[in-house]
XYZ file of N, CA, C and O in Angstrom:
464
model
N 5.513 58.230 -9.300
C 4.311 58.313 -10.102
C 4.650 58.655 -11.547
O 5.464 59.511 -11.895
N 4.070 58.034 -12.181
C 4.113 58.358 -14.074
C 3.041 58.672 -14.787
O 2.330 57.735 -15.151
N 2.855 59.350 -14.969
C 1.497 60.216 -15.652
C 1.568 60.101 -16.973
O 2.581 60.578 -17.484
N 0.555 59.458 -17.882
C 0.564 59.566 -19.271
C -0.688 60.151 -20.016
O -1.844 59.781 -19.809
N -0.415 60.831 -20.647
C -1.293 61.585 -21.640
C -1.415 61.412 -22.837
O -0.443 61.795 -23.489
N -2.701 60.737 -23.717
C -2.768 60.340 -24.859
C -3.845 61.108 -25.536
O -4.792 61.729 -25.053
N -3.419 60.889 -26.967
C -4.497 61.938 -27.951
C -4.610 61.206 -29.047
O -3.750 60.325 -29.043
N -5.549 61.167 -30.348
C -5.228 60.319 -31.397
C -6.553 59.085 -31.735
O -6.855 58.474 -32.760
N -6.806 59.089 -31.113
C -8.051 58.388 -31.405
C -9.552 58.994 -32.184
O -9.811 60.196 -32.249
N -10.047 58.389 -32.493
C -11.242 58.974 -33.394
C -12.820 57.840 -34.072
O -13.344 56.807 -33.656
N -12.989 58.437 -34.848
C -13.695 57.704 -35.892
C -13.146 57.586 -37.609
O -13.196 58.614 -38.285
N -12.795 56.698 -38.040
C -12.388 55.913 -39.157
C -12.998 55.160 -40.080
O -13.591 54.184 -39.620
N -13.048 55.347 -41.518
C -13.834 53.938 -41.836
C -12.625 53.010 -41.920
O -11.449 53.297 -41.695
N -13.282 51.540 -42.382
C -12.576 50.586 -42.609
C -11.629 50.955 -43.745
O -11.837 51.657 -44.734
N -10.325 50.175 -43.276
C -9.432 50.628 -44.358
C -8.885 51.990 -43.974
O -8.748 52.541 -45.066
N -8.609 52.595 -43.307
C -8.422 53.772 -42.908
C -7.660 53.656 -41.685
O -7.972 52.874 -40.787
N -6.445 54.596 -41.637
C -5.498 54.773 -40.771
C -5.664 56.038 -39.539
O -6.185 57.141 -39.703
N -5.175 55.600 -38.541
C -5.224 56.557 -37.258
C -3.367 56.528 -36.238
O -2.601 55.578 -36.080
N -3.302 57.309 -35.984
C -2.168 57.533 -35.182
C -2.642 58.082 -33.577
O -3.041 59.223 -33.341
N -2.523 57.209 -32.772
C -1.980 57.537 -31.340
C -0.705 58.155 -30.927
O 0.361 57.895 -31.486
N -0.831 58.983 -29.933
C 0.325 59.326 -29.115
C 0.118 59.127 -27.714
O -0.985 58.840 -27.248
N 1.044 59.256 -27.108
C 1.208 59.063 -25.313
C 2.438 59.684 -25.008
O 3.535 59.249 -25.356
N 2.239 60.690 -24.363
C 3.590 61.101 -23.601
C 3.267 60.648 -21.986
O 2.234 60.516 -21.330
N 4.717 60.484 -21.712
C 4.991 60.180 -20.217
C 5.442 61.154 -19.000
O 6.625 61.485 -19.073
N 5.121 61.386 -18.506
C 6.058 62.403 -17.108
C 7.327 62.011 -17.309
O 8.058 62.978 -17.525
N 7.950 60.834 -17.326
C 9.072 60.747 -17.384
C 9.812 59.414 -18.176
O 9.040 58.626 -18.724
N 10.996 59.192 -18.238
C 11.354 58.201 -19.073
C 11.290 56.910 -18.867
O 12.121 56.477 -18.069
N 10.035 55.610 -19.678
C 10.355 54.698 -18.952
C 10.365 53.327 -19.978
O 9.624 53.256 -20.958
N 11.383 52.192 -19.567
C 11.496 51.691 -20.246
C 11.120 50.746 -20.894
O 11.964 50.064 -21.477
N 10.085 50.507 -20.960
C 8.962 49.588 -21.432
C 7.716 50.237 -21.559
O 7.010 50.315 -20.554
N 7.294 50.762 -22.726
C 5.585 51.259 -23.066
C 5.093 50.765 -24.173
O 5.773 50.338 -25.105
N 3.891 50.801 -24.123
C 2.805 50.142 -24.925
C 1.651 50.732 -25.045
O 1.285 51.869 -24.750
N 1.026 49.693 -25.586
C -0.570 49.908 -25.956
C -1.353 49.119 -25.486
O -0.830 48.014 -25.339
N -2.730 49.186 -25.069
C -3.585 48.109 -24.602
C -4.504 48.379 -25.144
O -4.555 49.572 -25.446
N -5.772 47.468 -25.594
C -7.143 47.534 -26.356
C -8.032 46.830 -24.925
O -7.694 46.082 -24.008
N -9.684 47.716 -25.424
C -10.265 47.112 -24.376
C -11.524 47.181 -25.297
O -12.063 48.284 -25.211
N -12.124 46.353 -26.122
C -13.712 46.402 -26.385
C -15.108 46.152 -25.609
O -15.015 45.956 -24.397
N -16.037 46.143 -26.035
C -17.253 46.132 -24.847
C -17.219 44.729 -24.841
O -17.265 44.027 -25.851
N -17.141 44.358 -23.753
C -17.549 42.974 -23.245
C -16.438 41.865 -23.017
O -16.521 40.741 -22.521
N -15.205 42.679 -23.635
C -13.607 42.311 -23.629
C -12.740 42.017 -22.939
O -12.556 43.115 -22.415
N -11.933 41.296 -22.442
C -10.939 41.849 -21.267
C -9.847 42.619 -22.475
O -9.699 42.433 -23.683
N -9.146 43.625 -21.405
C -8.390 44.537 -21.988
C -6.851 43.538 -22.183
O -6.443 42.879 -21.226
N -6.044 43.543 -23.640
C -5.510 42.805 -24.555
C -3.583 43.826 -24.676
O -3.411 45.025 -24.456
N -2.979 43.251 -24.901
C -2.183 44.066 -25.417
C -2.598 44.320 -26.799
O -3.455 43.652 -27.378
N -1.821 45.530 -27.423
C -1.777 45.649 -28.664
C -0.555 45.550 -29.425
O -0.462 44.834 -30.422
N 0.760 46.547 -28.786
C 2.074 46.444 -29.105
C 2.541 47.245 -27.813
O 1.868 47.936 -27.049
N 4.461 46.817 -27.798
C 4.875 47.731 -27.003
C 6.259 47.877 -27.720
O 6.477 47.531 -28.882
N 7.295 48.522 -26.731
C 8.290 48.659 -26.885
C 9.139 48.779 -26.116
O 8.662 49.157 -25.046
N 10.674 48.601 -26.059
C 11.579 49.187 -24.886
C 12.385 50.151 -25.354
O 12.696 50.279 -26.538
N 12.714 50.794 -24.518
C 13.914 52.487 -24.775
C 14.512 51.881 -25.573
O 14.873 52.595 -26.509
N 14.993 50.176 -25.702
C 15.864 50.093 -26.852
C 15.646 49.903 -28.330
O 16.507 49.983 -29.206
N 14.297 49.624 -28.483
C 13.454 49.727 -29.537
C 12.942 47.765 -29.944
O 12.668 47.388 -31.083
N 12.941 47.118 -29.070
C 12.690 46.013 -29.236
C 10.892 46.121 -29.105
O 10.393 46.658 -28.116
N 10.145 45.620 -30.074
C 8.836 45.524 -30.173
C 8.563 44.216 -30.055
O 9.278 43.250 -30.321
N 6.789 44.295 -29.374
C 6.434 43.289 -30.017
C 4.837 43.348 -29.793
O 4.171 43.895 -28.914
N 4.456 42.544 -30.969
C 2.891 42.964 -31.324
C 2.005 41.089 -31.280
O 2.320 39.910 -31.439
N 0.908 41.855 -30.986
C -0.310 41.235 -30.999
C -0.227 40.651 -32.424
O 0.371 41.233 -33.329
N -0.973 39.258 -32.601
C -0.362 38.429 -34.275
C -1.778 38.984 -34.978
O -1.951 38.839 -36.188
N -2.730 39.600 -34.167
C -3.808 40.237 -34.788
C -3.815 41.852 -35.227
O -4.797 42.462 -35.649
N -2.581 42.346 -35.037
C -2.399 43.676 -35.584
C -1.477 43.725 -36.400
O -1.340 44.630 -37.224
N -0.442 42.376 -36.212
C 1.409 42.128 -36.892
C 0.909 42.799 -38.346
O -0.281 42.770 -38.657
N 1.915 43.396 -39.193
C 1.572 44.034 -40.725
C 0.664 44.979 -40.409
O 1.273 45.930 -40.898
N -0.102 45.348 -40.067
C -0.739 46.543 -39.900
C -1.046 47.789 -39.203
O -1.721 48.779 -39.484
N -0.116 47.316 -37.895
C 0.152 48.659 -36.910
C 1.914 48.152 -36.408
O 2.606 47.140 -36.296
N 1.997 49.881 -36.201
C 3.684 49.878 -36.303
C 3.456 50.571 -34.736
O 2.413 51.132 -34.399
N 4.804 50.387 -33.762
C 4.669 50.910 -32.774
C 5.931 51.575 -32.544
O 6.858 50.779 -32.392
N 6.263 52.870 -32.469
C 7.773 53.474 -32.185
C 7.519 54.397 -31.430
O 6.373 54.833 -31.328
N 8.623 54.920 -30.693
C 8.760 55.729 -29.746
C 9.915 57.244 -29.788
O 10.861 57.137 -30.568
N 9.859 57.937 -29.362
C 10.660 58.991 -29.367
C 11.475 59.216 -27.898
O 10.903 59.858 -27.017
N 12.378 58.848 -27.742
C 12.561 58.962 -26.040
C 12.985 59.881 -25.496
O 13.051 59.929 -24.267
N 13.471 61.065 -26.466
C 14.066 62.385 -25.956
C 12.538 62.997 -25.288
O 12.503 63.459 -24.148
N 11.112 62.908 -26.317
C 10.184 62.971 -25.797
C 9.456 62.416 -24.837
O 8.408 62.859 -24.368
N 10.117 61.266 -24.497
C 9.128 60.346 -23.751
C 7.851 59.945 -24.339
O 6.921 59.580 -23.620
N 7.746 60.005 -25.830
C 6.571 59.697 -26.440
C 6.611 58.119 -27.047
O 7.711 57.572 -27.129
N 5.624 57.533 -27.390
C 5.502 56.090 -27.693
C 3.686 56.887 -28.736
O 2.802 57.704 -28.476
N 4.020 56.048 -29.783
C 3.484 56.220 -31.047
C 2.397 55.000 -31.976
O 2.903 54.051 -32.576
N 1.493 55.147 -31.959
C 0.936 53.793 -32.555
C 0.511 54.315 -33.690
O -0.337 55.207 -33.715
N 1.126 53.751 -34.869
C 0.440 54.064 -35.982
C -0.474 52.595 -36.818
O 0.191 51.574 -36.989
N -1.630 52.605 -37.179
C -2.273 51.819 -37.031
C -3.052 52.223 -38.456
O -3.990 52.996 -38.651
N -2.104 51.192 -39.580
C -3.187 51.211 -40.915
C -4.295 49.946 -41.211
O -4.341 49.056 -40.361
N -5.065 49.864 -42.240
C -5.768 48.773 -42.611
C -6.917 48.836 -41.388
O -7.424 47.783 -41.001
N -7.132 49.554 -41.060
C -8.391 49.056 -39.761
C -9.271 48.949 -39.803
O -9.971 49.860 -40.245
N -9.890 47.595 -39.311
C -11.042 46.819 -39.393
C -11.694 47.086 -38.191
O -11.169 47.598 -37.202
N -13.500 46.525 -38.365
C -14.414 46.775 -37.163
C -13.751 46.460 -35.963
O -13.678 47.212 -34.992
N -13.086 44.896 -36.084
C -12.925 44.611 -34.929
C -11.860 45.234 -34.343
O -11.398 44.606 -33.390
N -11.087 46.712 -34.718
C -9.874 46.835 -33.906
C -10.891 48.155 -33.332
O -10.343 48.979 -32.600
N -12.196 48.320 -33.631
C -12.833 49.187 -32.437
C -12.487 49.009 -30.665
O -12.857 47.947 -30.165
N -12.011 49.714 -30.037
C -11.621 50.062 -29.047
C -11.569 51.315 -27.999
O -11.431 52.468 -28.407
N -11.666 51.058 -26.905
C -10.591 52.220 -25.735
C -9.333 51.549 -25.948
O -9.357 50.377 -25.571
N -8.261 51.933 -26.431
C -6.997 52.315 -26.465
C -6.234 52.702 -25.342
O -6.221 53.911 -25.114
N -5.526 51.886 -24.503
C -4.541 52.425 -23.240
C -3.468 52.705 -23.157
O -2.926 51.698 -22.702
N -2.825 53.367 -23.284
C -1.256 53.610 -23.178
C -0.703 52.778 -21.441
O -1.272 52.685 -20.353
N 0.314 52.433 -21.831
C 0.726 51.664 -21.037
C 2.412 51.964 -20.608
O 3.269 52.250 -21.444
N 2.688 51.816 -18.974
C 4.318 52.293 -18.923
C 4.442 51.168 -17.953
O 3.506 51.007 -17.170
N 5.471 50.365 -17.897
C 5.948 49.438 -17.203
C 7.127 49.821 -16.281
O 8.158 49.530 -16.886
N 7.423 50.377 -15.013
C 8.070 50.774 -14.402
C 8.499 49.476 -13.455
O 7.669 48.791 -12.858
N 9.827 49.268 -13.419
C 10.383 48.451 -12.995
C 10.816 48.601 -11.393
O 12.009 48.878 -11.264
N 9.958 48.452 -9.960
C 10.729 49.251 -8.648
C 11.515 47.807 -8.221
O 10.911 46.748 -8.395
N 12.617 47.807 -7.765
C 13.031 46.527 -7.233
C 12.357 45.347 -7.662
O 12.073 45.409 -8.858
N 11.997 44.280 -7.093
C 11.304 43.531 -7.612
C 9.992 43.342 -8.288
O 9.748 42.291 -8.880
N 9.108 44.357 -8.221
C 8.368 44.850 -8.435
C 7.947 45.088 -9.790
O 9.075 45.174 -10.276
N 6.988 45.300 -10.995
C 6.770 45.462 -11.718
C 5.654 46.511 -11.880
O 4.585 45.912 -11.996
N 5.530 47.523 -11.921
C 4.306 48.590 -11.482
C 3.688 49.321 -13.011
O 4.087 50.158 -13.820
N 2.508 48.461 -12.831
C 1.969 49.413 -14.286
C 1.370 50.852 -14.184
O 0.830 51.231 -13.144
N 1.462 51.506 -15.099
C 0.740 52.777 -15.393
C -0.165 52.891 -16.297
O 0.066 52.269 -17.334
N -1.163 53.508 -16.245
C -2.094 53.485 -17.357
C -2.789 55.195 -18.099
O -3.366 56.123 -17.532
N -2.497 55.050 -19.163
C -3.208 56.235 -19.468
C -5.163 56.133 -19.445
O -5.849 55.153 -19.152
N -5.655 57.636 -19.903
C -7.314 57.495 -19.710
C -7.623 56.714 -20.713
O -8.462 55.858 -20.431
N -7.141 56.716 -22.040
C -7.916 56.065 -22.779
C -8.541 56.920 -23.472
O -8.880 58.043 -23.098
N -8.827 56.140 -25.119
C -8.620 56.830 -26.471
C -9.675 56.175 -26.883
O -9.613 54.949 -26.973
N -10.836 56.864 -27.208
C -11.826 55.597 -28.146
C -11.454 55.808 -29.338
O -11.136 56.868 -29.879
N -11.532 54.125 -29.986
C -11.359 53.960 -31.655
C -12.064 53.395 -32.299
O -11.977 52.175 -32.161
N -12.972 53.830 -33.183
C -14.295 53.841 -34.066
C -13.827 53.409 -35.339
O -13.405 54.219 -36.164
N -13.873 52.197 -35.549
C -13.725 52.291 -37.251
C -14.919 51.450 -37.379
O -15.253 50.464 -36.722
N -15.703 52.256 -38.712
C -17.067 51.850 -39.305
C -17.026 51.501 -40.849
O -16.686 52.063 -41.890
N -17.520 50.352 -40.479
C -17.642 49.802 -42.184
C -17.979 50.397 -43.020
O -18.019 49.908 -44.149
């Protein structure tokens, strides 16, 4: 089991920057972010691996950065320029690899308010 805990979300105006965090129970090598708006299916946003290979959504590319700390087990979204539409629940995401298997984890979720 992998337990993640996220904080960082808020209300913003446009143009205005917010930082997520997510820590993990334990170390794993593939985490991310997921967006979910009302009426949405839930999207990636960015992720990363322990080795620091990213990769982002072409609707956030230049404006949100995604890094991680792994001594912490933390994964980091920093997220400038934000527009209405990057309003969201925010998911932290851990990709645990069991044998063949691919097993996601999900954090509760972060609402993100940015108002014109």
């Amino acid at each position: 089991q992998v337990q993640l805990v996220e904080s960082g979300g808020g209300l913003v105006q446009a143009g205005g920057s917010l930082r997520l965090s997510c820590v993990a129970s334990k170390n794993i090598n593939t985490m991310g972010w997921y967006r979910q708006a009302p009426g949405k299916q839930r999207e990636l946003v960015a992720d990363i691996t322990s080795g620091g290979t990213t990769n982002y959504a072409d609707s956030v590319k230049g404006r949100f950065t995604i890094s991680r700390d792994n001594a912490k087990n933390t994964v980091y979204l920093q997220m400038n320029s934000l527009k209405r539409e990057d309003t969201a629940v925010y998911y932290c995401n851990a990709k645990l690899q069991v044998l063949a298997t691919m097993i996601n984890y999900w954090g509760q979720g972060t609402q993100v308010t940015v108002s014109s």
